[in-house]
Amino acid sequence: MSHKTKYTLVAIILVLGVYGYEHFLKTEEKAEIVDAGKEVKTYTNEYFLPTSTTGQIVHHEGYSLSYSEPHEQAEWVAYELKKSHLTNTNFKRPYFEIDNAVKTGAASWRNYKNSGYDRGHLCPAGDRSYSQFAYDETFLTSNISPQEHAFNSGIWNTLEQKVRYWASKYDGVFVVTGGVLSGNMKTIGTEKVAVPNQFYKVLIDTNSGHVKMIAFLMPHENSNKPLYDFVVSVDSIEALTGIDFFPELEDALENKLEASSSYKDWSFK
DNA sequence: CTGCAATTC
DNA sequence: GAATTGCAG
């Protein structure tokens, strides 16, 4: 063959080689996140996981979730927020990524684009700022729900900050949070991601002597009311969602704590 | 902290 | 599409 043909072939091989290597790197990066879901969780983490009404629980390094395919979002996200997790580091926000660990296919972030709704974190990025990996992992689409911006940056944000305050004060809390996926809901995007009409957050603390619980149920709208106005019993959220929140607790204790809507054990400062 | 959007390459 | 920059609650 001619020299010209040889050079052409070499050039093509080089281009394919570089492309292939970059593709290999990207595949490796994705594999890291997927494999992270297979890691064995700590005892405490497993212990407080709620039941799944959808049959699809996914474990990530920094949180676990139960994915509802019909609603294209998690019915709950659960994680332990330790005092040591709280840092002042200010990571750059990454791009949202489809969660490949969701076998039925997690929603694309494109559903949210120009929808008028925020990509609202369920496990807040601010709760996983102890490492770049943990922070980035919260930007998976299985960890977000459509939220009105005024709500997300308003009273919901206030609640999230209060959770961090409690995690610091009580040396760690276990957090379960999600939207109430029932009733008539609007949808956004081509995949019809449901817009919850209410959001909840359930906390349990076992590190402060005696076990205590608190639950919040908020309409999907901003509010200037104090946080304690939204305290409800865990039982009432279980009735709404069908989720059993702390099935591993001793029954008598579980029944007592979950029936209570008292917040006397939790400091609102 | 919680986010979106316009701009540039 | 990726990254930077600015803006808003």
PDB file of C-alpha atoms (C1' of nucleotides) in Angstrom, chain A residues 92 95 110 149-150 153 157, chain C residues 1-5 8-9:
ATOM      1  CA  LYS A  92     -18.905  22.587  43.434  1.00  0.00           C
ATOM      2  CA  TYR A  95     -24.443  17.639  37.057  1.00  0.00           C
ATOM      3  CA  ARG A 110     -34.374  16.391  31.526  1.00  0.00           C
ATOM      4  CA  HIS A 149     -38.588  26.633  44.461  1.00  0.00           C
ATOM      5  CA  ALA A 150     -40.246  28.722  47.159  1.00  0.00           C
ATOM      6  CA  SER A 153     -35.556  27.102  49.446  1.00  0.00           C
ATOM      7  CA  ASN A 157     -34.668  24.174  53.634  1.00  0.00           C
TER       8      ASN A 157
ATOM      9  C1'  DG C   1     -22.596  18.790  26.083  1.00  0.00           C
ATOM     10  C1'  DA C   2     -19.279  20.896  29.658  1.00  0.00           C
ATOM     11  C1'  DA C   3     -17.959  24.666  32.311  1.00  0.00           C
ATOM     12  C1'  DT C   4     -18.270  29.454  33.906  1.00  0.00           C
ATOM     13  C1'  DT C   5     -20.686  33.077  35.621  1.00  0.00           C
ATOM     14  C1'  DA C   8     -32.701  34.692  43.380  1.00  0.00           C
ATOM     15  C1'  DG C   9     -35.214  32.845  47.728  1.00  0.00           C
TER      16       DG C   9
END
